[in-house]
Short mmCIF file of N, CA and C in Angstrom, two decimals:
data_model
loop_
_atom_site.label_atom_id
_atom_site.label_comp_id
_atom_site.label_asym_id
_atom_site.label_seq_id
_atom_site.Cartn_x
_atom_site.Cartn_y
_atom_site.Cartn_z
N MET A 22 -5.69 5.94 16.59
CA MET A 22 -5.92 5.20 15.35
C MET A 22 -7.36 4.70 15.34
N ASN A 23 -8.02 4.84 14.21
CA ASN A 23 -9.40 4.38 14.06
C ASN A 23 -9.39 3.00 13.39
N PRO A 24 -9.54 1.90 14.14
CA PRO A 24 -9.47 0.57 13.53
C PRO A 24 -10.61 0.27 12.58
N THR A 25 -11.64 1.10 12.55
CA THR A 25 -12.74 0.84 11.64
C THR A 25 -12.63 1.64 10.35
N GLY A 26 -11.60 2.43 10.19
CA GLY A 26 -11.43 3.24 8.99
C GLY A 26 -10.61 2.53 7.93
N PHE A 27 -9.88 3.32 7.16
CA PHE A 27 -9.02 2.82 6.09
C PHE A 27 -7.59 2.77 6.60
N LEU A 28 -6.98 1.59 6.57
CA LEU A 28 -5.63 1.39 7.09
C LEU A 28 -4.83 0.51 6.15
N VAL A 29 -3.53 0.73 6.10
CA VAL A 29 -2.62 -0.15 5.37
C VAL A 29 -1.59 -0.64 6.37
N TYR A 30 -1.62 -1.93 6.64
CA TYR A 30 -0.69 -2.56 7.57
C TYR A 30 0.50 -3.06 6.77
N ILE A 31 1.71 -2.74 7.24
CA ILE A 31 2.93 -3.16 6.55
C ILE A 31 3.76 -4.00 7.52
N PHE A 32 4.19 -5.15 7.04
CA PHE A 32 4.89 -6.14 7.85
C PHE A 32 6.32 -6.32 7.38
N ASP A 33 7.21 -6.56 8.34
CA ASP A 33 8.59 -6.86 7.96
C ASP A 33 8.73 -8.36 7.75
N GLN A 34 9.95 -8.79 7.41
CA GLN A 34 10.18 -10.19 7.08
C GLN A 34 10.04 -11.11 8.28
N ASP A 35 10.20 -10.57 9.49
CA ASP A 35 10.03 -11.42 10.68
C ASP A 35 8.57 -11.85 10.84
N ALA A 36 7.64 -10.93 10.60
CA ALA A 36 6.21 -11.23 10.76
C ALA A 36 5.68 -12.06 9.59
N VAL A 37 6.16 -11.75 8.38
CA VAL A 37 5.71 -12.46 7.18
C VAL A 37 6.96 -12.84 6.38
N PRO A 38 7.55 -14.02 6.67
CA PRO A 38 8.81 -14.39 6.02
C PRO A 38 8.68 -14.72 4.53
N GLY A 39 7.49 -15.00 4.07
CA GLY A 39 7.28 -15.30 2.65
C GLY A 39 5.80 -15.41 2.35
N LEU A 40 5.47 -15.24 1.07
CA LEU A 40 4.06 -15.30 0.67
C LEU A 40 3.74 -16.48 -0.23
N GLY A 41 4.72 -17.33 -0.49
CA GLY A 41 4.46 -18.48 -1.35
C GLY A 41 4.46 -18.10 -2.81
N PRO A 42 4.19 -19.06 -3.68
CA PRO A 42 4.33 -18.83 -5.12
C PRO A 42 3.12 -18.24 -5.84
N THR A 43 1.94 -18.27 -5.21
CA THR A 43 0.74 -17.86 -5.94
C THR A 43 -0.08 -16.85 -5.14
N ALA A 44 -1.04 -16.23 -5.82
CA ALA A 44 -1.95 -15.30 -5.15
C ALA A 44 -2.75 -16.02 -4.07
N ASP A 45 -3.12 -17.27 -4.30
CA ASP A 45 -3.88 -18.02 -3.30
C ASP A 45 -3.07 -18.26 -2.04
N THR A 46 -1.81 -18.69 -2.18
CA THR A 46 -0.99 -18.92 -0.99
C THR A 46 -0.71 -17.61 -0.28
N ALA A 47 -0.44 -16.55 -1.03
CA ALA A 47 -0.15 -15.24 -0.42
C ALA A 47 -1.35 -14.77 0.40
N TRP A 48 -2.54 -14.86 -0.17
CA TRP A 48 -3.72 -14.36 0.53
C TRP A 48 -4.01 -15.21 1.77
N GLN A 49 -3.81 -16.52 1.71
CA GLN A 49 -4.00 -17.38 2.89
C GLN A 49 -3.06 -16.95 4.01
N ILE A 50 -1.82 -16.66 3.68
CA ILE A 50 -0.84 -16.22 4.68
C ILE A 50 -1.25 -14.87 5.25
N LEU A 51 -1.66 -13.94 4.38
CA LEU A 51 -2.02 -12.59 4.82
C LEU A 51 -3.34 -12.56 5.60
N GLN A 52 -4.21 -13.50 5.36
CA GLN A 52 -5.46 -13.60 6.13
C GLN A 52 -5.16 -14.07 7.56
N ALA A 53 -4.09 -14.86 7.73
CA ALA A 53 -3.80 -15.46 9.03
C ALA A 53 -2.89 -14.60 9.91
N VAL A 54 -2.07 -13.74 9.33
CA VAL A 54 -1.12 -12.96 10.13
C VAL A 54 -1.87 -11.96 11.01
N PRO A 55 -1.56 -11.91 12.31
CA PRO A 55 -2.21 -10.94 13.19
C PRO A 55 -1.82 -9.51 12.82
N LEU A 56 -2.80 -8.63 12.69
CA LEU A 56 -2.53 -7.24 12.32
C LEU A 56 -1.64 -6.55 13.35
N ALA A 57 -1.70 -7.00 14.59
CA ALA A 57 -0.88 -6.42 15.66
C ALA A 57 0.61 -6.64 15.42
N GLN A 58 0.98 -7.56 14.52
CA GLN A 58 2.38 -7.81 14.22
C GLN A 58 2.93 -6.86 13.15
N ALA A 59 2.11 -5.94 12.67
CA ALA A 59 2.58 -4.99 11.65
C ALA A 59 3.74 -4.17 12.20
N ALA A 60 4.75 -3.96 11.37
CA ALA A 60 5.89 -3.12 11.75
C ALA A 60 5.53 -1.64 11.62
N PHE A 61 4.58 -1.34 10.73
CA PHE A 61 4.16 0.03 10.49
C PHE A 61 2.73 0.02 9.97
N THR A 62 1.95 1.03 10.34
CA THR A 62 0.58 1.15 9.85
C THR A 62 0.35 2.54 9.29
N VAL A 63 -0.13 2.59 8.05
CA VAL A 63 -0.54 3.86 7.46
C VAL A 63 -1.95 4.12 7.99
N THR A 64 -2.05 5.07 8.89
CA THR A 64 -3.34 5.44 9.48
C THR A 64 -3.97 6.55 8.65
N GLU A 65 -5.21 6.84 8.93
CA GLU A 65 -5.88 7.95 8.24
C GLU A 65 -5.21 9.28 8.58
N ASP A 66 -4.59 9.39 9.75
CA ASP A 66 -3.88 10.62 10.12
C ASP A 66 -2.62 10.80 9.28
N LEU A 67 -1.92 9.71 8.96
CA LEU A 67 -0.71 9.80 8.14
C LEU A 67 -1.03 9.93 6.65
N LEU A 68 -2.17 9.37 6.23
CA LEU A 68 -2.57 9.40 4.82
C LEU A 68 -2.81 10.84 4.39
N LEU A 69 -2.13 11.26 3.35
CA LEU A 69 -2.31 12.61 2.81
C LEU A 69 -3.28 12.63 1.65
N SER A 70 -3.18 11.60 0.77
CA SER A 70 -4.11 11.53 -0.37
C SER A 70 -4.14 10.12 -0.95
N TYR A 71 -5.27 9.82 -1.59
CA TYR A 71 -5.44 8.57 -2.34
C TYR A 71 -5.91 8.98 -3.73
N HIS A 72 -5.04 8.84 -4.71
CA HIS A 72 -5.38 9.17 -6.10
C HIS A 72 -6.06 7.94 -6.70
N TRP A 73 -7.38 8.04 -6.88
CA TRP A 73 -8.16 6.89 -7.30
C TRP A 73 -7.82 6.46 -8.73
N SER A 74 -7.58 7.40 -9.62
CA SER A 74 -7.36 7.04 -11.04
C SER A 74 -6.05 6.29 -11.25
N THR A 75 -5.07 6.45 -10.36
CA THR A 75 -3.80 5.74 -10.49
C THR A 75 -3.58 4.75 -9.35
N GLN A 76 -4.53 4.66 -8.42
CA GLN A 76 -4.42 3.79 -7.25
C GLN A 76 -3.10 4.06 -6.52
N THR A 77 -2.84 5.34 -6.27
CA THR A 77 -1.61 5.78 -5.62
C THR A 77 -1.94 6.47 -4.30
N ILE A 78 -1.21 6.08 -3.24
CA ILE A 78 -1.39 6.73 -1.95
C ILE A 78 -0.13 7.53 -1.61
N THR A 79 -0.36 8.65 -0.96
CA THR A 79 0.74 9.48 -0.45
C THR A 79 0.51 9.63 1.04
N PHE A 80 1.57 9.38 1.81
CA PHE A 80 1.45 9.54 3.26
C PHE A 80 2.73 10.11 3.83
N THR A 81 2.63 10.63 5.04
CA THR A 81 3.76 11.23 5.73
C THR A 81 4.81 10.16 6.01
N ASN A 82 6.07 10.50 5.75
CA ASN A 82 7.20 9.61 6.03
C ASN A 82 7.66 9.88 7.47
N PRO A 83 7.33 9.00 8.41
CA PRO A 83 7.70 9.27 9.80
C PRO A 83 9.19 9.09 10.08
N TRP A 84 9.94 8.52 9.13
CA TRP A 84 11.36 8.25 9.33
C TRP A 84 12.27 9.37 8.83
N GLY A 85 11.79 10.23 7.94
CA GLY A 85 12.67 11.27 7.42
C GLY A 85 12.17 11.86 6.12
N GLN A 86 13.10 12.29 5.27
CA GLN A 86 12.76 13.02 4.06
C GLN A 86 12.68 12.16 2.81
N THR A 87 13.43 11.04 2.74
CA THR A 87 13.48 10.24 1.52
C THR A 87 13.25 8.76 1.83
N SER A 88 13.15 7.96 0.78
CA SER A 88 12.97 6.52 0.97
C SER A 88 14.20 5.89 1.61
N MET A 89 15.37 6.52 1.46
CA MET A 89 16.59 5.99 2.08
C MET A 89 16.52 6.08 3.60
N ASP A 90 15.62 6.90 4.12
CA ASP A 90 15.45 7.03 5.57
C ASP A 90 14.53 5.96 6.13
N THR A 91 13.89 5.19 5.28
CA THR A 91 12.91 4.21 5.74
C THR A 91 13.54 2.83 5.93
N PRO A 92 12.91 1.98 6.72
CA PRO A 92 13.40 0.60 6.85
C PRO A 92 13.28 -0.14 5.52
N SER A 93 14.12 -1.12 5.31
CA SER A 93 14.15 -1.83 4.02
C SER A 93 12.84 -2.54 3.69
N TYR A 94 12.06 -2.94 4.71
CA TYR A 94 10.79 -3.60 4.40
C TYR A 94 9.82 -2.66 3.70
N MET A 95 10.09 -1.36 3.69
CA MET A 95 9.24 -0.37 3.03
C MET A 95 9.54 -0.24 1.54
N TRP A 96 10.64 -0.86 1.06
CA TRP A 96 10.99 -0.74 -0.36
C TRP A 96 11.80 -1.90 -0.91
N GLY A 97 12.38 -2.72 -0.07
CA GLY A 97 13.34 -3.71 -0.54
C GLY A 97 12.78 -5.03 -1.01
N GLY A 98 11.48 -5.20 -1.00
CA GLY A 98 10.90 -6.46 -1.46
C GLY A 98 10.74 -7.50 -0.36
N ASP A 99 11.12 -7.14 0.88
CA ASP A 99 10.98 -8.07 2.00
C ASP A 99 9.69 -7.86 2.76
N GLY A 100 9.05 -6.72 2.56
CA GLY A 100 7.84 -6.39 3.30
C GLY A 100 6.58 -6.93 2.65
N ALA A 101 5.54 -7.01 3.44
CA ALA A 101 4.22 -7.41 2.95
C ALA A 101 3.22 -6.38 3.46
N PHE A 102 2.05 -6.29 2.81
CA PHE A 102 1.04 -5.32 3.22
C PHE A 102 -0.35 -5.93 3.16
N ILE A 103 -1.25 -5.33 3.94
CA ILE A 103 -2.66 -5.69 3.90
C ILE A 103 -3.45 -4.38 3.98
N VAL A 104 -4.38 -4.19 3.04
CA VAL A 104 -5.28 -3.04 3.07
C VAL A 104 -6.54 -3.47 3.80
N VAL A 105 -6.92 -2.68 4.81
CA VAL A 105 -8.06 -3.00 5.66
C VAL A 105 -9.03 -1.82 5.65
N PHE A 106 -10.32 -2.14 5.55
CA PHE A 106 -11.36 -1.12 5.65
C PHE A 106 -12.47 -1.68 6.52
N GLN A 107 -12.87 -0.89 7.52
CA GLN A 107 -13.92 -1.30 8.46
C GLN A 107 -13.62 -2.69 9.03
N GLU A 108 -12.35 -2.89 9.40
CA GLU A 108 -11.88 -4.13 10.02
C GLU A 108 -11.92 -5.34 9.10
N GLN A 109 -12.13 -5.14 7.80
CA GLN A 109 -12.15 -6.23 6.83
C GLN A 109 -10.90 -6.16 5.96
N ARG A 110 -10.20 -7.28 5.85
CA ARG A 110 -9.01 -7.35 4.98
C ARG A 110 -9.48 -7.41 3.54
N LEU A 111 -9.06 -6.42 2.74
CA LEU A 111 -9.53 -6.32 1.36
C LEU A 111 -8.58 -6.98 0.36
N PHE A 112 -7.29 -6.68 0.47
CA PHE A 112 -6.29 -7.28 -0.39
C PHE A 112 -4.92 -7.04 0.23
N GLY A 113 -3.94 -7.75 -0.25
CA GLY A 113 -2.59 -7.60 0.27
C GLY A 113 -1.59 -8.26 -0.64
N GLY A 114 -0.33 -8.06 -0.33
CA GLY A 114 0.74 -8.63 -1.15
C GLY A 114 2.09 -8.15 -0.67
N LYS A 115 3.00 -7.93 -1.62
CA LYS A 115 4.39 -7.59 -1.34
C LYS A 115 4.65 -6.11 -1.53
N VAL A 116 5.51 -5.54 -0.67
CA VAL A 116 5.95 -4.14 -0.80
C VAL A 116 7.27 -4.16 -1.56
N VAL A 117 7.31 -3.41 -2.67
CA VAL A 117 8.50 -3.38 -3.52
C VAL A 117 8.77 -1.95 -3.99
N SER A 118 9.87 -1.76 -4.69
CA SER A 118 10.09 -0.48 -5.37
C SER A 118 9.65 -0.63 -6.81
N ALA A 119 9.32 0.47 -7.47
CA ALA A 119 8.81 0.42 -8.84
C ALA A 119 9.83 -0.16 -9.81
N ILE A 120 11.08 -0.08 -9.47
CA ILE A 120 12.11 -0.59 -10.38
C ILE A 120 12.51 -2.02 -10.06
N SER A 121 11.73 -2.66 -9.19
CA SER A 121 12.01 -4.05 -8.80
C SER A 121 11.84 -5.00 -9.98
N PRO A 122 12.83 -5.85 -10.22
CA PRO A 122 12.70 -6.83 -11.31
C PRO A 122 11.96 -8.09 -10.88
N ARG A 123 11.53 -8.15 -9.64
CA ARG A 123 10.90 -9.37 -9.12
C ARG A 123 9.57 -9.63 -9.80
N ARG A 124 9.27 -10.91 -10.00
CA ARG A 124 8.01 -11.32 -10.60
C ARG A 124 7.26 -12.23 -9.63
N PHE A 125 6.00 -11.94 -9.43
CA PHE A 125 5.15 -12.79 -8.60
C PHE A 125 3.72 -12.55 -9.01
N ASP A 126 2.84 -13.46 -8.57
CA ASP A 126 1.46 -13.49 -9.05
C ASP A 126 0.46 -12.98 -8.02
N TYR A 127 0.83 -11.97 -7.23
CA TYR A 127 -0.09 -11.40 -6.26
C TYR A 127 0.14 -9.90 -6.20
N PRO A 128 -0.74 -9.18 -5.53
CA PRO A 128 -0.65 -7.72 -5.53
C PRO A 128 0.69 -7.17 -5.02
N ALA A 129 1.02 -6.01 -5.54
CA ALA A 129 2.22 -5.30 -5.14
C ALA A 129 1.83 -3.89 -4.68
N MET A 130 2.56 -3.41 -3.70
CA MET A 130 2.48 -2.02 -3.27
C MET A 130 3.86 -1.46 -3.61
N ALA A 131 3.91 -0.72 -4.73
CA ALA A 131 5.20 -0.30 -5.27
C ALA A 131 5.52 1.15 -4.94
N LEU A 132 6.71 1.36 -4.37
CA LEU A 132 7.20 2.71 -4.13
C LEU A 132 7.39 3.37 -5.48
N SER A 133 6.78 4.53 -5.67
CA SER A 133 6.76 5.24 -6.94
C SER A 133 8.14 5.55 -7.49
N GLN A 134 8.32 5.37 -8.79
CA GLN A 134 9.59 5.68 -9.44
C GLN A 134 9.91 7.17 -9.32
N ASP A 135 8.90 8.03 -9.46
CA ASP A 135 9.12 9.47 -9.29
C ASP A 135 9.66 9.77 -7.89
N PHE A 136 9.15 9.04 -6.93
CA PHE A 136 9.60 9.26 -5.57
C PHE A 136 11.04 8.79 -5.40
N ILE A 137 11.35 7.61 -5.94
CA ILE A 137 12.70 7.06 -5.80
C ILE A 137 13.72 8.02 -6.41
N LEU A 138 13.40 8.58 -7.55
CA LEU A 138 14.32 9.49 -8.24
C LEU A 138 14.27 10.89 -7.65
N MET A 139 13.30 11.14 -6.73
CA MET A 139 13.11 12.43 -6.07
C MET A 139 13.07 13.56 -7.11
N GLU A 140 12.31 13.31 -8.18
CA GLU A 140 12.18 14.30 -9.24
C GLU A 140 11.27 15.46 -8.83
N ASN A 141 10.47 15.26 -7.80
CA ASN A 141 9.55 16.29 -7.35
C ASN A 141 9.90 16.68 -5.92
N PRO A 142 10.47 17.88 -5.71
CA PRO A 142 10.87 18.26 -4.35
C PRO A 142 9.70 18.33 -3.37
N GLU A 143 8.47 18.47 -3.87
CA GLU A 143 7.30 18.51 -2.98
C GLU A 143 7.09 17.17 -2.26
N LEU A 144 7.74 16.12 -2.74
CA LEU A 144 7.56 14.79 -2.15
C LEU A 144 8.47 14.55 -0.94
N GLN A 145 9.39 15.45 -0.65
CA GLN A 145 10.25 15.26 0.50
C GLN A 145 9.41 15.19 1.77
N GLY A 146 9.74 14.20 2.61
CA GLY A 146 8.99 14.00 3.84
C GLY A 146 7.72 13.19 3.65
N LYS A 147 7.52 12.68 2.43
CA LYS A 147 6.33 11.89 2.11
C LYS A 147 6.77 10.58 1.46
N LEU A 148 5.89 9.62 1.46
CA LEU A 148 6.10 8.37 0.74
C LEU A 148 4.94 8.20 -0.24
N VAL A 149 5.25 7.73 -1.44
CA VAL A 149 4.24 7.57 -2.49
C VAL A 149 4.31 6.14 -3.02
N TYR A 150 3.21 5.43 -2.87
CA TYR A 150 3.12 4.05 -3.34
C TYR A 150 1.91 3.89 -4.24
N SER A 151 1.98 2.92 -5.15
CA SER A 151 0.82 2.57 -5.96
C SER A 151 0.53 1.08 -5.79
N PHE A 152 -0.75 0.74 -5.90
CA PHE A 152 -1.20 -0.64 -5.78
C PHE A 152 -1.35 -1.25 -7.17
N HIS A 153 -0.91 -2.51 -7.32
CA HIS A 153 -0.97 -3.22 -8.60
C HIS A 153 -1.44 -4.64 -8.38
N PRO A 154 -2.15 -5.22 -9.36
CA PRO A 154 -2.68 -6.57 -9.17
C PRO A 154 -1.59 -7.64 -9.11
N HIS A 155 -0.42 -7.38 -9.67
CA HIS A 155 0.71 -8.32 -9.63
C HIS A 155 1.96 -7.54 -10.00
N SER A 156 3.11 -8.18 -9.86
CA SER A 156 4.35 -7.48 -10.17
C SER A 156 4.43 -7.22 -11.68
N GLY A 157 5.22 -6.25 -12.05
CA GLY A 157 5.37 -5.94 -13.46
C GLY A 157 6.47 -4.93 -13.67
N GLY A 158 6.98 -4.89 -14.87
CA GLY A 158 8.06 -3.97 -15.19
C GLY A 158 7.64 -2.53 -15.02
N MET A 159 8.30 -1.82 -14.16
CA MET A 159 8.13 -0.39 -13.91
C MET A 159 6.74 0.00 -13.44
N TYR A 160 5.87 -0.93 -13.19
CA TYR A 160 4.58 -0.68 -12.58
C TYR A 160 3.83 0.51 -13.18
N PRO A 161 3.24 0.33 -14.35
CA PRO A 161 2.43 1.43 -14.93
C PRO A 161 1.22 1.71 -14.04
N PRO A 162 0.66 2.91 -14.11
CA PRO A 162 -0.48 3.25 -13.24
C PRO A 162 -1.66 2.29 -13.42
N GLN A 163 -2.32 2.02 -12.32
CA GLN A 163 -3.53 1.19 -12.29
C GLN A 163 -4.72 2.12 -12.24
N SER A 164 -5.87 1.62 -12.59
CA SER A 164 -7.06 2.44 -12.49
C SER A 164 -8.16 1.78 -11.68
N GLN A 165 -7.94 0.55 -11.25
CA GLN A 165 -9.00 -0.19 -10.57
C GLN A 165 -8.58 -0.56 -9.15
N PHE A 166 -9.47 -0.29 -8.19
CA PHE A 166 -9.23 -0.68 -6.81
C PHE A 166 -9.17 -2.20 -6.75
N LEU A 167 -8.24 -2.75 -6.00
CA LEU A 167 -7.98 -4.19 -6.05
C LEU A 167 -8.96 -5.06 -5.26
N ALA A 168 -9.78 -4.47 -4.41
CA ALA A 168 -10.79 -5.29 -3.73
C ALA A 168 -11.78 -5.81 -4.77
N THR A 169 -12.14 -7.07 -4.65
CA THR A 169 -12.97 -7.70 -5.69
C THR A 169 -14.42 -7.26 -5.66
N ASP A 170 -14.91 -6.80 -4.53
CA ASP A 170 -16.32 -6.41 -4.40
C ASP A 170 -16.48 -4.93 -4.76
N PRO A 171 -17.22 -4.60 -5.83
CA PRO A 171 -17.39 -3.20 -6.22
C PRO A 171 -18.13 -2.37 -5.17
N THR A 172 -18.97 -2.99 -4.38
CA THR A 172 -19.67 -2.27 -3.31
C THR A 172 -18.67 -1.79 -2.26
N ILE A 173 -17.72 -2.64 -1.93
CA ILE A 173 -16.68 -2.27 -0.95
C ILE A 173 -15.80 -1.18 -1.55
N ALA A 174 -15.43 -1.32 -2.81
CA ALA A 174 -14.60 -0.30 -3.46
C ALA A 174 -15.30 1.06 -3.39
N GLU A 175 -16.57 1.09 -3.65
CA GLU A 175 -17.33 2.35 -3.60
C GLU A 175 -17.41 2.89 -2.17
N ALA A 176 -17.53 2.00 -1.19
CA ALA A 176 -17.57 2.43 0.22
C ALA A 176 -16.23 3.04 0.63
N VAL A 177 -15.13 2.44 0.18
CA VAL A 177 -13.79 2.99 0.47
C VAL A 177 -13.65 4.36 -0.18
N LYS A 178 -14.07 4.45 -1.42
CA LYS A 178 -13.99 5.73 -2.16
C LYS A 178 -14.79 6.81 -1.44
N ASN A 179 -16.01 6.50 -1.02
CA ASN A 179 -16.85 7.46 -0.30
C ASN A 179 -16.23 7.86 1.04
N HIS A 180 -15.67 6.88 1.73
CA HIS A 180 -15.03 7.16 3.02
C HIS A 180 -13.85 8.13 2.83
N LEU A 181 -13.00 7.85 1.85
CA LEU A 181 -11.85 8.72 1.59
C LEU A 181 -12.31 10.11 1.14
N ARG A 182 -13.39 10.15 0.40
CA ARG A 182 -13.96 11.44 -0.03
C ARG A 182 -14.41 12.25 1.20
N GLN A 183 -15.08 11.59 2.13
CA GLN A 183 -15.54 12.26 3.35
C GLN A 183 -14.37 12.78 4.19
N LEU A 184 -13.26 12.06 4.16
CA LEU A 184 -12.07 12.49 4.90
C LEU A 184 -11.35 13.65 4.20
N GLY A 185 -11.72 13.90 2.94
CA GLY A 185 -11.03 14.93 2.16
C GLY A 185 -9.68 14.46 1.64
N LYS A 186 -9.51 13.14 1.51
CA LYS A 186 -8.22 12.59 1.09
C LYS A 186 -8.30 11.89 -0.26
N LEU A 187 -9.47 11.90 -0.88
CA LEU A 187 -9.63 11.27 -2.19
C LEU A 187 -9.34 12.27 -3.28
N VAL A 188 -8.49 11.87 -4.23
CA VAL A 188 -8.24 12.66 -5.43
C VAL A 188 -8.84 11.88 -6.59
N GLU A 189 -9.91 12.46 -7.18
CA GLU A 189 -10.62 11.73 -8.25
C GLU A 189 -10.12 12.12 -9.62
#
């Protein structure tokens, strides 16, 4: 694993039991949690693609063929995530499914509805998530990287391009 590259750390409820009511409380909690407590990490080796226009990542599912093979923190609303680039925490929030009715005021990493319905057989053995600035009904596609600094967003985009994993 390259700790200086692009990584998505995913935590179960034991490591991050709650994120509080606001984006400020969530980010304070996610800034303090040790990355070593992550239950799972999306490494650059597992990452298959990052679709920039929809802010969607696709990565290898190490647990099996479908989302039902994954631990509940990967889709059930109990997990939390932090996106890290060059050892800097960029943004984070809650891991949910796209059909989640939950409402909160911080970023979401939503398991794609297409993936949940397994409408595309090419997705078997993969997981597809999209990043959103906050929870919302059915999570429509996003177009903006959630890190607040545009220089960092461009550096992430260039890094993913160099890896051959950026879909523009």
